[in-house]
Short mmCIF file of C-alpha atoms and ligand atoms in Angstrom, two decimals:
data_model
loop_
_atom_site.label_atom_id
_atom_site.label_comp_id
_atom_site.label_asym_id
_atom_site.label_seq_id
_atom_site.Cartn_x
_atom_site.Cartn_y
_atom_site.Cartn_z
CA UNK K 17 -10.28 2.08 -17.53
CA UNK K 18 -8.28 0.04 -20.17
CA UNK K 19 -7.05 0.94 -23.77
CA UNK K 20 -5.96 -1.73 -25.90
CA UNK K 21 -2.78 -0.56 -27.76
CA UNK K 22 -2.67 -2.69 -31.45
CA UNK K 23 0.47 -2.62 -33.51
CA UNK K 24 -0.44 -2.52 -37.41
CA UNK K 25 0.81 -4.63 -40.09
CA UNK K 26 1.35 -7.93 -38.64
CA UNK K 27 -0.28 -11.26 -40.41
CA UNK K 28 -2.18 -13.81 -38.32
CA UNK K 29 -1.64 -17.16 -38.78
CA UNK K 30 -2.72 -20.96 -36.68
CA UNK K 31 -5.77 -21.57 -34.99
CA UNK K 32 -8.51 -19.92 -32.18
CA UNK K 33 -11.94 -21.83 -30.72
CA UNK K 34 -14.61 -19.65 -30.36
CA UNK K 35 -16.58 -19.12 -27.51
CA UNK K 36 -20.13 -19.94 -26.15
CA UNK K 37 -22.86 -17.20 -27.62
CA UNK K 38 -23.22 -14.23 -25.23
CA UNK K 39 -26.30 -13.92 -27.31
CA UNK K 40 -27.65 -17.04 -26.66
CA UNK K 41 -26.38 -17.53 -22.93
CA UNK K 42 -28.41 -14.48 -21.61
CA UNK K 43 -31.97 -15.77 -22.27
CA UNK K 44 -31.03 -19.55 -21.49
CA UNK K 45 -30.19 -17.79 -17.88
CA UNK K 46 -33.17 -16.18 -17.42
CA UNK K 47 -34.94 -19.48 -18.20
CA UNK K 48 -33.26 -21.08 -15.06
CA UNK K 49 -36.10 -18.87 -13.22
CA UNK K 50 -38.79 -20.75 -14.59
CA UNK K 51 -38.15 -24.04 -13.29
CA UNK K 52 -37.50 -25.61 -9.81
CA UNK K 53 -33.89 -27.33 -9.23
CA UNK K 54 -30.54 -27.14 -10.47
CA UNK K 55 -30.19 -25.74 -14.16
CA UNK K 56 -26.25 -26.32 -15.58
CA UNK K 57 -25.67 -24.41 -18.83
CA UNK K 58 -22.59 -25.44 -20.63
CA UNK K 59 -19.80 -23.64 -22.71
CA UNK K 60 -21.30 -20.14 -21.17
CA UNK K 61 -18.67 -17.37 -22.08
CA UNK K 62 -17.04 -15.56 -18.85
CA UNK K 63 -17.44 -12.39 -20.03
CA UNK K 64 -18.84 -8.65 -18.49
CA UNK K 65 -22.69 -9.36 -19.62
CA UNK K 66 -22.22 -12.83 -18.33
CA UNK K 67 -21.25 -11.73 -14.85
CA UNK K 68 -23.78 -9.10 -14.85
CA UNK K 69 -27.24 -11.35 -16.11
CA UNK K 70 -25.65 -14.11 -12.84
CA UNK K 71 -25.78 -10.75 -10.61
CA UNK K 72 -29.59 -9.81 -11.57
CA UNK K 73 -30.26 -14.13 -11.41
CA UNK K 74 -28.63 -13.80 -7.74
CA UNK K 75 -30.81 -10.30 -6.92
CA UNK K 76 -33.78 -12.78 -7.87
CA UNK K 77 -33.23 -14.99 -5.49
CA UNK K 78 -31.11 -17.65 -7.40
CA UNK K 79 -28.02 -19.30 -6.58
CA UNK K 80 -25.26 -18.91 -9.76
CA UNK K 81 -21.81 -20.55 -9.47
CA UNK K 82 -19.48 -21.14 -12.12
CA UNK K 83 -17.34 -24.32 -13.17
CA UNK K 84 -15.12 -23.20 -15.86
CA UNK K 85 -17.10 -22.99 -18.59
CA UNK K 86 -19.98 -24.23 -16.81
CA UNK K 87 -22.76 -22.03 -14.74
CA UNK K 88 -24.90 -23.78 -12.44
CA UNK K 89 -28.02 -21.81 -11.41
CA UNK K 90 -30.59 -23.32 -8.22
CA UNK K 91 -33.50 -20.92 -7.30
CA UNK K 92 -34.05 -21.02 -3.74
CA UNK K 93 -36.30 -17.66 -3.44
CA UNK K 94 -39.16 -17.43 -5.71
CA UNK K 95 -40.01 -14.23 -3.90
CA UNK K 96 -37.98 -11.00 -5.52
CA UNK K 97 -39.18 -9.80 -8.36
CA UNK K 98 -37.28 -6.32 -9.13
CA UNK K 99 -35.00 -6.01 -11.42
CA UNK K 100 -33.01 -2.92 -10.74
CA UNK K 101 -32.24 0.17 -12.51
CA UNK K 102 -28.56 0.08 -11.47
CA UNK K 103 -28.45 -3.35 -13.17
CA UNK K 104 -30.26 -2.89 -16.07
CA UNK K 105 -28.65 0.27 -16.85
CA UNK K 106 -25.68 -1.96 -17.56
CA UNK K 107 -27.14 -4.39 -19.71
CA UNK K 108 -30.66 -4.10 -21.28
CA UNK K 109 -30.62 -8.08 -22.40
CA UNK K 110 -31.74 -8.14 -18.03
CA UNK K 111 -35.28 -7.16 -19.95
CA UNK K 112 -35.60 -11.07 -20.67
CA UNK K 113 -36.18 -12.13 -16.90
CA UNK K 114 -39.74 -10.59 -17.21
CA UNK K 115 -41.27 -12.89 -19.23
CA UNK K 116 -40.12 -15.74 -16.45
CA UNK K 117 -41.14 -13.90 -13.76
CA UNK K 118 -44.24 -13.38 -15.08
CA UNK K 119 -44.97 -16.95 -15.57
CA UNK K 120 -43.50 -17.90 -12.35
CA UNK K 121 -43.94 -15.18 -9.91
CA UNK K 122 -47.26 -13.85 -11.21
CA UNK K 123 -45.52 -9.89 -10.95
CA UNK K 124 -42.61 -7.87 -11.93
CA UNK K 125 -41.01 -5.07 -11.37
CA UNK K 126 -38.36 -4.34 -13.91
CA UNK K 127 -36.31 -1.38 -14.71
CA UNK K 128 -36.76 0.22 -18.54
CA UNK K 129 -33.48 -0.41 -19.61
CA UNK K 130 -31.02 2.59 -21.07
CA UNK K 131 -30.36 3.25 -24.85
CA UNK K 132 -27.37 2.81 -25.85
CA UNK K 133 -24.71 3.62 -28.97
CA UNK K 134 -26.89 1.93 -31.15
CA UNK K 135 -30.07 3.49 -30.72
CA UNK K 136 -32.78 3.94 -28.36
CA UNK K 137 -33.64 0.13 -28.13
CA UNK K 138 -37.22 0.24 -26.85
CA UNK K 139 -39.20 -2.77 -25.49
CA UNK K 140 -42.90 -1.88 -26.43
CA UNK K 141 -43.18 -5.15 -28.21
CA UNK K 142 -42.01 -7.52 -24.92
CA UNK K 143 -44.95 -5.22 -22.87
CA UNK K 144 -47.17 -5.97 -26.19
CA UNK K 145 -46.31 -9.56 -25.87
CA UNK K 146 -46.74 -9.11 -21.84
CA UNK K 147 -50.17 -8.07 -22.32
CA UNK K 148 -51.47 -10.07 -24.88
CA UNK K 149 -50.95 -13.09 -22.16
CA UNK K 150 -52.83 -11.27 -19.96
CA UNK K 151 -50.36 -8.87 -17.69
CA UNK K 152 -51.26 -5.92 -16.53
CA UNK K 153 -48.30 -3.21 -17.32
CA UNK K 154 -47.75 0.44 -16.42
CA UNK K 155 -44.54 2.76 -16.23
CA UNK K 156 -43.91 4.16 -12.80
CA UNK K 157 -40.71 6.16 -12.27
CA UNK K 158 -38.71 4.48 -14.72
CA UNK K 159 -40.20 1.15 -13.97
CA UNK K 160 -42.27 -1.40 -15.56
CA UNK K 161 -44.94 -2.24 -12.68
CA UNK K 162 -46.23 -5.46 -13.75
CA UNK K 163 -48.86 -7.97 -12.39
CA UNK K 164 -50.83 -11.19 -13.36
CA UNK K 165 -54.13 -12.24 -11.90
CA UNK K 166 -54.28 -15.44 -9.48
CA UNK K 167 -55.00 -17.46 -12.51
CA UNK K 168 -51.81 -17.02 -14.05
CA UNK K 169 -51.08 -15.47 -17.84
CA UNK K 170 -53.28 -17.02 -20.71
CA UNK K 171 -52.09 -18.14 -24.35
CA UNK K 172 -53.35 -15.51 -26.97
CA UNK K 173 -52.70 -15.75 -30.74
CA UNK K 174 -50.39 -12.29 -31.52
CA UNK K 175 -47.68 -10.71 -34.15
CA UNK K 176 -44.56 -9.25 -32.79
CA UNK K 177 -43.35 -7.36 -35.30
CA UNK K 178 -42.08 -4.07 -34.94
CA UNK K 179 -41.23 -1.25 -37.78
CA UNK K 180 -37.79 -2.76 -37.89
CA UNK K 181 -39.30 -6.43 -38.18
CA UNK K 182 -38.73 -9.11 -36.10
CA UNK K 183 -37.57 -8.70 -32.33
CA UNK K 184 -35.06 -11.20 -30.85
CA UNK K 185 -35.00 -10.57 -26.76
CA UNK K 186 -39.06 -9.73 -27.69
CA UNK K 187 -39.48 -13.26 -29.35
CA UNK K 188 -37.27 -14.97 -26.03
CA UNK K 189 -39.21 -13.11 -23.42
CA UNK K 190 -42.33 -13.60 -24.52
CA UNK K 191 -41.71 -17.40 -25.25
CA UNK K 192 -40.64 -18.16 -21.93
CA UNK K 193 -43.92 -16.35 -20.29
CA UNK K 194 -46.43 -18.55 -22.60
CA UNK K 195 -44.66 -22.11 -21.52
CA UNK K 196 -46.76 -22.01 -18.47
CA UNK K 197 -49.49 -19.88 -19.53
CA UNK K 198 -53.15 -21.55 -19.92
CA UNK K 199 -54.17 -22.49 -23.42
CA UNK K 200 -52.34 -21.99 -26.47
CA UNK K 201 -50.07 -18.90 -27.71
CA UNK K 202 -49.57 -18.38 -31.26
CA UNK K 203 -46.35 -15.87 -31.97
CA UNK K 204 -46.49 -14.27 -35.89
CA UNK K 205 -43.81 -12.72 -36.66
CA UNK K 206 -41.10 -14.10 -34.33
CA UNK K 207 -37.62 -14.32 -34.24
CA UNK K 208 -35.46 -16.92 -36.32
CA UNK K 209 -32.35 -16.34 -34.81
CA UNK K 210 -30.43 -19.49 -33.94
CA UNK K 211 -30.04 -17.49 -29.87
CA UNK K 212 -34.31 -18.06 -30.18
CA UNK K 213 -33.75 -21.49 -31.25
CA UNK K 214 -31.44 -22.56 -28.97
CA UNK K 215 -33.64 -21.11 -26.27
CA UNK K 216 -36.51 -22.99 -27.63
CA UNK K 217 -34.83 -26.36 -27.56
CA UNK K 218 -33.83 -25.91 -23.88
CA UNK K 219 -37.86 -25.18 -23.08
CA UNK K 220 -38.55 -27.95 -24.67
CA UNK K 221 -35.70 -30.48 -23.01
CA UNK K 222 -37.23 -28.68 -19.61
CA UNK K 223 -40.75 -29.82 -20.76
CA UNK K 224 -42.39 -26.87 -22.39
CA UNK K 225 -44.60 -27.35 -25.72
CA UNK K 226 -43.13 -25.28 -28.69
CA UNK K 227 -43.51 -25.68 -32.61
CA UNK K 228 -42.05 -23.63 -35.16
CA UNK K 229 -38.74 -23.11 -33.41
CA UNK K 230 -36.39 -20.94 -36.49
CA UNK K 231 -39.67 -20.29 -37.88
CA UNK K 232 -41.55 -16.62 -38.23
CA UNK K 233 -44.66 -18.74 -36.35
CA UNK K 234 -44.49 -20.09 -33.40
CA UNK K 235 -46.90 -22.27 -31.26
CA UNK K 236 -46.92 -22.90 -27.47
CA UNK K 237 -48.86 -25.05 -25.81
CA UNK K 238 -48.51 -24.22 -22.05
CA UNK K 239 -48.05 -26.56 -19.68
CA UNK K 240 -48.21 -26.71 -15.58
CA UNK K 241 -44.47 -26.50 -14.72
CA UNK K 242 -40.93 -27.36 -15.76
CA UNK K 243 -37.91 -29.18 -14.57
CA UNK K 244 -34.74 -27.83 -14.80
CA UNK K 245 -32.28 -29.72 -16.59
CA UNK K 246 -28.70 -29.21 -17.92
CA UNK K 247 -27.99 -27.60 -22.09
CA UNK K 248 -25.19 -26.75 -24.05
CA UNK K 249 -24.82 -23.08 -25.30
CA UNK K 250 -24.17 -22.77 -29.29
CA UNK K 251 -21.25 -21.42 -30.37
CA UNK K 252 -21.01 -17.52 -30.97
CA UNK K 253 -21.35 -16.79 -34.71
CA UNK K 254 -20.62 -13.58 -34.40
CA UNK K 255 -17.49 -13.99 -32.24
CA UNK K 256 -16.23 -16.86 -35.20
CA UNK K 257 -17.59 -13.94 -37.99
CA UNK K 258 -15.50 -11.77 -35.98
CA UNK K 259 -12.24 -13.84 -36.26
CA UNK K 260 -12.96 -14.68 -39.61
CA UNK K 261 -12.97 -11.11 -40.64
CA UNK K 262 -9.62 -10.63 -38.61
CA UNK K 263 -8.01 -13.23 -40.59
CA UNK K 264 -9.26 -11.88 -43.99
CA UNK K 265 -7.66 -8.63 -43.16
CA UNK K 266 -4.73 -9.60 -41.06
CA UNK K 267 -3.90 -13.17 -41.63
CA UNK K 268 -2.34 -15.52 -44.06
CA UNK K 269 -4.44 -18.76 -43.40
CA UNK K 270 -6.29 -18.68 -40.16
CA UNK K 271 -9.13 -21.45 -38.55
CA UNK K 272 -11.66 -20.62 -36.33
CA UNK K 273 -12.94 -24.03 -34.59
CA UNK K 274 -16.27 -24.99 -33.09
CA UNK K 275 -18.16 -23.01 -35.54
CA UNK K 276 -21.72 -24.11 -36.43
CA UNK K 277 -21.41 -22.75 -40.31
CA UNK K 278 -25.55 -23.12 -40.93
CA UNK K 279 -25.35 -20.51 -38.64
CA UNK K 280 -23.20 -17.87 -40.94
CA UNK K 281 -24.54 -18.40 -44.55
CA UNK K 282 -25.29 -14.38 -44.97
CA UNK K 283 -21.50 -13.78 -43.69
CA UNK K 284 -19.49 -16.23 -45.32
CA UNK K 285 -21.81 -15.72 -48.96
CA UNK K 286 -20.74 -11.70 -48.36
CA UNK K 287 -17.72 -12.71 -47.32
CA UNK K 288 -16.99 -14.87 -50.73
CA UNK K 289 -18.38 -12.00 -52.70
CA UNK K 290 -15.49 -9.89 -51.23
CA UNK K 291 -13.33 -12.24 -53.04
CA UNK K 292 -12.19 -13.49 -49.61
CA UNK K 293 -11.40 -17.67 -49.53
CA UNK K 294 -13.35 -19.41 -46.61
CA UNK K 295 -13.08 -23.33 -46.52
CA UNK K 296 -14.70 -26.32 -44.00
CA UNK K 297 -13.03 -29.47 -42.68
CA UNK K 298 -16.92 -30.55 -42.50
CA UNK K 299 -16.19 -30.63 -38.74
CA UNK K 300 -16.92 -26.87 -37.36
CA UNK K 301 -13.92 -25.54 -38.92
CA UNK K 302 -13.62 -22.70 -40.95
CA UNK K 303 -10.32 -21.56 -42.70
CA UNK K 304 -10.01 -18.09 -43.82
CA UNK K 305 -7.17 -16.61 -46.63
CA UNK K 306 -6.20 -13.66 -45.54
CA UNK K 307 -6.15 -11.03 -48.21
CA UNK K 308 -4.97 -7.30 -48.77
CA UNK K 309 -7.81 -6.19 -51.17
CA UNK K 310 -11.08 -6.89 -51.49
CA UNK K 311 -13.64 -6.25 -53.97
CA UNK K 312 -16.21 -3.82 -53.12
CA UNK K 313 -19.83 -5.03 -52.09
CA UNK K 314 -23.73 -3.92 -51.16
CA UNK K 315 -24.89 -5.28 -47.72
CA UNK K 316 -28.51 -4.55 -46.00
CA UNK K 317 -28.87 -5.77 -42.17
CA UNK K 318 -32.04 -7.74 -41.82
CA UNK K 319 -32.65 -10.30 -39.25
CA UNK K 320 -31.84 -13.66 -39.51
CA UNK K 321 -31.44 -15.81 -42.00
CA UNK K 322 -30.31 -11.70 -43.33
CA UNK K 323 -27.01 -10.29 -42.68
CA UNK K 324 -26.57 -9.47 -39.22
CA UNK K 325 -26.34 -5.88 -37.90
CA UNK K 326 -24.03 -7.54 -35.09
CA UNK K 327 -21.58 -7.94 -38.53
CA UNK K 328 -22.40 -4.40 -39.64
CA UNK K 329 -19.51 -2.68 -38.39
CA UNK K 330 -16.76 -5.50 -38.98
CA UNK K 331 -17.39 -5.64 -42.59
CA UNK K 332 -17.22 -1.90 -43.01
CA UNK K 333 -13.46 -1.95 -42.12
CA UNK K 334 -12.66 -4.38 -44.60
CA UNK K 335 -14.85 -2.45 -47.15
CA UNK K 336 -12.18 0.49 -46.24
CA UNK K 337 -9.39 -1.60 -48.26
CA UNK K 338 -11.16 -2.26 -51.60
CA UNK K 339 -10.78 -0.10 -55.03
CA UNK K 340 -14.37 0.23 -55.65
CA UNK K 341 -17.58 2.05 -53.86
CA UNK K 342 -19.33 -0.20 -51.22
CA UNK K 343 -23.38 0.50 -49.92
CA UNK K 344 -23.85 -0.35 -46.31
CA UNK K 345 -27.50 -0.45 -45.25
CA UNK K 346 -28.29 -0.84 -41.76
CA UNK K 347 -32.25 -1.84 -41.60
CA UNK K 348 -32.13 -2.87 -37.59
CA UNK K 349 -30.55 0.10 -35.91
CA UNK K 350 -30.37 2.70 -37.94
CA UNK K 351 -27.93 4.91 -36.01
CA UNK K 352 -25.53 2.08 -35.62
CA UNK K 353 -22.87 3.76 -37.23
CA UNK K 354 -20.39 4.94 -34.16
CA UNK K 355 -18.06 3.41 -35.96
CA UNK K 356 -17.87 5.50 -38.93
CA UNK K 357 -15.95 8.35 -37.28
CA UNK K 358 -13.44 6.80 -35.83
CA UNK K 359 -12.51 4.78 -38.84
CA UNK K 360 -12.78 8.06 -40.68
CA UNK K 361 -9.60 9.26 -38.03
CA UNK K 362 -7.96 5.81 -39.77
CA UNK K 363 -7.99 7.59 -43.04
CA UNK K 364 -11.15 5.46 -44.35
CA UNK K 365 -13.52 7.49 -46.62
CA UNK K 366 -16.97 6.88 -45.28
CA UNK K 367 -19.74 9.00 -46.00
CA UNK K 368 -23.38 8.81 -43.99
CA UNK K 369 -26.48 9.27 -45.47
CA UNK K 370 -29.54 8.41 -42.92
CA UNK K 371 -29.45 4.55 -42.36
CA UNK K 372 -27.13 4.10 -45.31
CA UNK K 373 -23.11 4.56 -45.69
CA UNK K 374 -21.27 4.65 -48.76
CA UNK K 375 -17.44 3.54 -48.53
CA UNK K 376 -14.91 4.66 -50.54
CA UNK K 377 -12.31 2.07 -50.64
CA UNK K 378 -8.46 3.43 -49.62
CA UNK K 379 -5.26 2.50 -50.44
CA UNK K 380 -4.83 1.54 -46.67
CA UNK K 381 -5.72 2.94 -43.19
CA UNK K 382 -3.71 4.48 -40.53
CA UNK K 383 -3.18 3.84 -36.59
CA UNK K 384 -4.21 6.45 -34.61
CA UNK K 385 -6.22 7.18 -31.01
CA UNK K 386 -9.46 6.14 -31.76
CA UNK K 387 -13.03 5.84 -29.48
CA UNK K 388 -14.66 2.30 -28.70
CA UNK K 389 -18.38 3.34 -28.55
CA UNK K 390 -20.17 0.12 -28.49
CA UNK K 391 -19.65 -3.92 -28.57
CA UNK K 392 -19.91 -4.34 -32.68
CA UNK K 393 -17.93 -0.71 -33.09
CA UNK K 394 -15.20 -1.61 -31.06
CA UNK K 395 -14.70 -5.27 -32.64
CA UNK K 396 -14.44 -3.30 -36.43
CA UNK K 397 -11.48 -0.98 -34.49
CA UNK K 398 -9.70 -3.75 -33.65
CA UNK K 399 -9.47 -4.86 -37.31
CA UNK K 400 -8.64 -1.74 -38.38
CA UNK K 401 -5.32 -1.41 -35.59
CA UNK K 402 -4.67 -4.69 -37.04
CA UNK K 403 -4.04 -3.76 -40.88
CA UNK K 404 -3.51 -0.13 -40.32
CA UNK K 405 -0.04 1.64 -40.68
CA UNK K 406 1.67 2.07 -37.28
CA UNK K 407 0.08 1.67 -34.06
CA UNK K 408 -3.71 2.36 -32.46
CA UNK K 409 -5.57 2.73 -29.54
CA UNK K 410 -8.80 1.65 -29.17
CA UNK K 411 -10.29 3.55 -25.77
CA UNK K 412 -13.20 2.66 -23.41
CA UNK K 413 -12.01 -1.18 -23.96
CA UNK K 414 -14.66 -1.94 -21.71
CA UNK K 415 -17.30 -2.09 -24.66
CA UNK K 416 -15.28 -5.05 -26.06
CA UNK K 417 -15.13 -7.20 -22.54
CA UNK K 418 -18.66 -6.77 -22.36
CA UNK K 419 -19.02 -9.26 -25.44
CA UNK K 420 -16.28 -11.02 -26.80
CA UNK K 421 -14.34 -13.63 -24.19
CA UNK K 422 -10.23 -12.85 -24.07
CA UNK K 423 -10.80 -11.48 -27.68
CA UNK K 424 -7.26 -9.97 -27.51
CA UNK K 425 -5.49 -12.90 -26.00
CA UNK K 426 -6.87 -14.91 -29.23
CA UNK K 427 -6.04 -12.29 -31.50
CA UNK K 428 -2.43 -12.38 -30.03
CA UNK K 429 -2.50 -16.44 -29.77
CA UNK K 430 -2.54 -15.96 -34.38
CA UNK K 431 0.49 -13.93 -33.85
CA UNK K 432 -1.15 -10.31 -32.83
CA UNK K 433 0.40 -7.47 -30.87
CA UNK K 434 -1.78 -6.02 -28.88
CA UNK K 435 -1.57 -4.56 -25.18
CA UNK K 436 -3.05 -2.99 -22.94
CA UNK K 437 -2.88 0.20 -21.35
CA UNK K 438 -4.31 2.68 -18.58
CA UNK K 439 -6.48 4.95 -20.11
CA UNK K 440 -4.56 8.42 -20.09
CA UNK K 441 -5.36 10.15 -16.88
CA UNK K 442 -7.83 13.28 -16.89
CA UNK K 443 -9.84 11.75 -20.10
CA UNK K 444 -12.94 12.52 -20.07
CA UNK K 445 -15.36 10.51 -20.73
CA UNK K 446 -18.84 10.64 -21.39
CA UNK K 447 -20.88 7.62 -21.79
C1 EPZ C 519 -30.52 -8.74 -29.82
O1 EPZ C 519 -30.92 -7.51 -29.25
C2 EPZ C 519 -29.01 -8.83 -29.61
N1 EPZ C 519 -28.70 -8.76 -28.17
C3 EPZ C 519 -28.31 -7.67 -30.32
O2 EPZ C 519 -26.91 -7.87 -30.17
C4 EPZ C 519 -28.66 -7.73 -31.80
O3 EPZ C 519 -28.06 -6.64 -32.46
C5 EPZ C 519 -30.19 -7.69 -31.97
O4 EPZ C 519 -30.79 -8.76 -31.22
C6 EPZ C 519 -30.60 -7.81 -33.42
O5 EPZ C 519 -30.12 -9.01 -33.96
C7 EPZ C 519 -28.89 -9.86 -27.42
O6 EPZ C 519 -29.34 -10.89 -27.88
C8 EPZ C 519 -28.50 -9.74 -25.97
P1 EPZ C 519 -34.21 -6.65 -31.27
P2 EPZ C 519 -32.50 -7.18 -29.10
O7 EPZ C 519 -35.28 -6.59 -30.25
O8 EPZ C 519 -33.27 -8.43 -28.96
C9 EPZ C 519 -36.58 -2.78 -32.43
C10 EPZ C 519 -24.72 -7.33 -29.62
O9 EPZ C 519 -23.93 -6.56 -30.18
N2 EPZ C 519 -37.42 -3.10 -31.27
O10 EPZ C 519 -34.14 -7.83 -32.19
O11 EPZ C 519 -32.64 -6.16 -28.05
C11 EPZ C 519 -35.15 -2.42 -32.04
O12 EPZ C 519 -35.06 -1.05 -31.70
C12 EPZ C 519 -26.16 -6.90 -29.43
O13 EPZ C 519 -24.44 -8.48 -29.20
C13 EPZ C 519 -38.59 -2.36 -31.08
O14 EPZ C 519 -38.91 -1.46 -31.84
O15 EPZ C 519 -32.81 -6.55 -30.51
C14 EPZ C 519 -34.39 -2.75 -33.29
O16 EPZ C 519 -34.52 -1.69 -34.21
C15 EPZ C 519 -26.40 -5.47 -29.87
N3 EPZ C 519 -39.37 -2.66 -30.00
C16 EPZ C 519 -35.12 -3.99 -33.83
O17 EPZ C 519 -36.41 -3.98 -33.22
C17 EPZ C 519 -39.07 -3.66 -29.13
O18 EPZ C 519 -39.84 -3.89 -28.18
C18 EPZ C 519 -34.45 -5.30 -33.50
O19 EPZ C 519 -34.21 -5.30 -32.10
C19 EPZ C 519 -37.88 -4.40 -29.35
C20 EPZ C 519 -37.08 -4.10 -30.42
#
């Protein structure tokens, strides 16, 4: 059980690549299932999620082996079609194998995945979506038992929107069961996300029908099978909006490289309204000023092209060091605000009201022992050791592995001092 132990106070400075998109890499691996052959997926992060979505591939009867940044994935048993409970427990993005195995294995048998620190994450819109094409669905023990008749799932015209809007892993699952459904499938209300587009462009390169890809509409016209074939995995925006943010607060002039900057408008426009300097070389480079104010700002998560609740809890610990009153609005998961506490330990002044936080910026923020609670949470701690006074620990490290790739070892590469520790013994935790 790892700590990571961040000495406060010292500035960043060079350059850091960033990484493959978790986000992305997840649903381009449960595509693999869909198609016979050898799928390579390139500049895939080797990270905790990662390792787990290639364990729930290999439960499924697919080869996965990794060549550096490379994972090649052959199916050579079309026959399992559980996804497990101690699995998906783990890692709820396993959710997104359904909609393949639907479309290729006719049945499924896939564990509800857990909540988590951000809320209760339900997935009645991927069974909405399920059913629409033609599935039949029901819960048993914790499981969703689903089957399709001999004829195989057929397109439907539907809207997946939810109260919170649009639904990404919803949008991807369903997608990849209506590329070989019969007929057409018309998706209102889907996710924009560039994860949703990147997933759509692989379908496509495999053979699959799509229109509308990074629209709210979009139209699939199924076809009899697909070939696998070989894609590249975008680079993680939220990973770069990550190190951007750790430069603003920490850094004098710091790049992040390989960054697709279409994909970060909301970010970098919030970011420029916090006074903070972010240029491009034009060439997937962004520079960052680092800073040690900011000016105070109102941000609402919305899904994409909207600021991202993946950026939610980042942003708040640079809206700790400003001299004005900032409104945080968090329209996607309401409760994600884990964070709030523990930078309240800091010294920051935060003070929750429902799905909305109001920061009171301080003259600066203190180390101290603080809690990681989930992947986002623990990424805004880190900033926080990074500026405050003296040293902190961030505990349950774990949450951090799961999503960012060697996000310490970069942080150290700009001039960082961070280690890491055994968690004291006897702490007990609770998940
Ligand atoms: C994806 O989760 C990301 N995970 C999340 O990133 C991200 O926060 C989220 O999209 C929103 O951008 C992966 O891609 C692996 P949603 P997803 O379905 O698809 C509600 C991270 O930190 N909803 O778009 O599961 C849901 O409760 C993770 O990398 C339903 O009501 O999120 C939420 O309020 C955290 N019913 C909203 O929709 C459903 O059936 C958006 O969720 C599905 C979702």
């Amino acid at each position: 059980m790892d700590m990571m132990v961040i000495e406060g106070g010292r500035t960043l400075q060079g350059s850091v690549r960033v990484s493959g998109s978790k986000n992305a890499a997840l649903p381009l691996m449960a595509a693999a299932l869909l198609a016979e052959g050898r799928t390579t997926l390139h500049n895939v992060p080797d990270l905790m999620d990662i390792r787990t979505m290639a364990s729930l591939l290999r439960s499924l009867g697919a080869e996965v082996v990794r060549n550096d940044g490379d994972l090649e994935i052959e199916v050579r048993d079309e026959t399992p079609i559980e996804a497990s409970y101690d699995i998906m427990r783990t890692m709820r993005a396993g959710i997104c194998v359904l909609g393949p195995l639907l479309a290729r294995r006719h049945g499924a048998r896939v564990s509800y995945p857990g909540g988590c620190a951000i809320g209760s994450r339900p997935i009645d819109l991927h069974i909405k979506g399920m059913v629409s094409l033609g599935a039949k669905v029901k819960t048993e023990h914790g499981y969703l038992e689903c089957r399709v008749g001999r004829g195989g799932l057929t397109g439907r015209e539907m809207y997946l929107g939810g109260a919170y809007g649009s639904t990404v892993l919803g949008t991807a699952n369903v997608l990849m069961a209506a590329v070989l459904a019969r007929g057409t499938t018309v998706i209102e209300c889907a996710a924009c996300e560039p994860e949703v587009v990147n997933l759509a462009e692989f379908l496509t390169a495999m053979g699959a029908q799509i229109e509308g890809a990074g629209t709210a509409r979009l139209i699939v016209t199924g076809v009899k099978k697909l070939k696998a074939t070989q894609w590249h995995t975008i680079p993680d925006r939220i990973e770069a909006a990550t190190m951007l943010m750790a430069g603003a607060v920490a850094g004098g002039k710091v790049t992040v490289e390989g960054v697709r900057r279409d994909h970060l408008v909301a970010v970098l426009h919030k970011m420029n309204e916090m006074g903070i300097k972010v240029s491009h070389d034009g060439n997937g480079a962004l520079t960052v000023t680092g800073r040690k104010r900011f000016r105070p700002v109102d941000v609402t998560t919305m899904p994409y092209p909207g600021y991202p609740t993946d950026v939610q809890a980042q942003l708040m610990t640079l809206l700790c060091l400003t001299d004005g009153i900032s409104v945080v609005t968090e329209k996607v998961y309401p409760d994600r605000f884990m964070h709030v506490a523990e930078l309240g330990r800091m010294g920051a002044e935060i003070r929750k009201e429902n799905n909305t936080t109001i920061v009171h910026g301080v003259r600066g923020l203190s180390g101290a022992p603080v809690m990681a609670s989930d992947l986002r949470a623990s990424a805004a701690l880190v900033l926080a050791g990074l500026v405050a006074r003296g040293e902190t620990e961030v505990r349950r490290i774990y949450h951090l592995d799961r999503g960012y790739e060697n996000l310490d070892a970069k942080l150290i590469k700009l001039g960082a001092k961070i280690t890491r520790k055994e968690q004291p013994a006897g702490e007990v935790l609770k998940d």
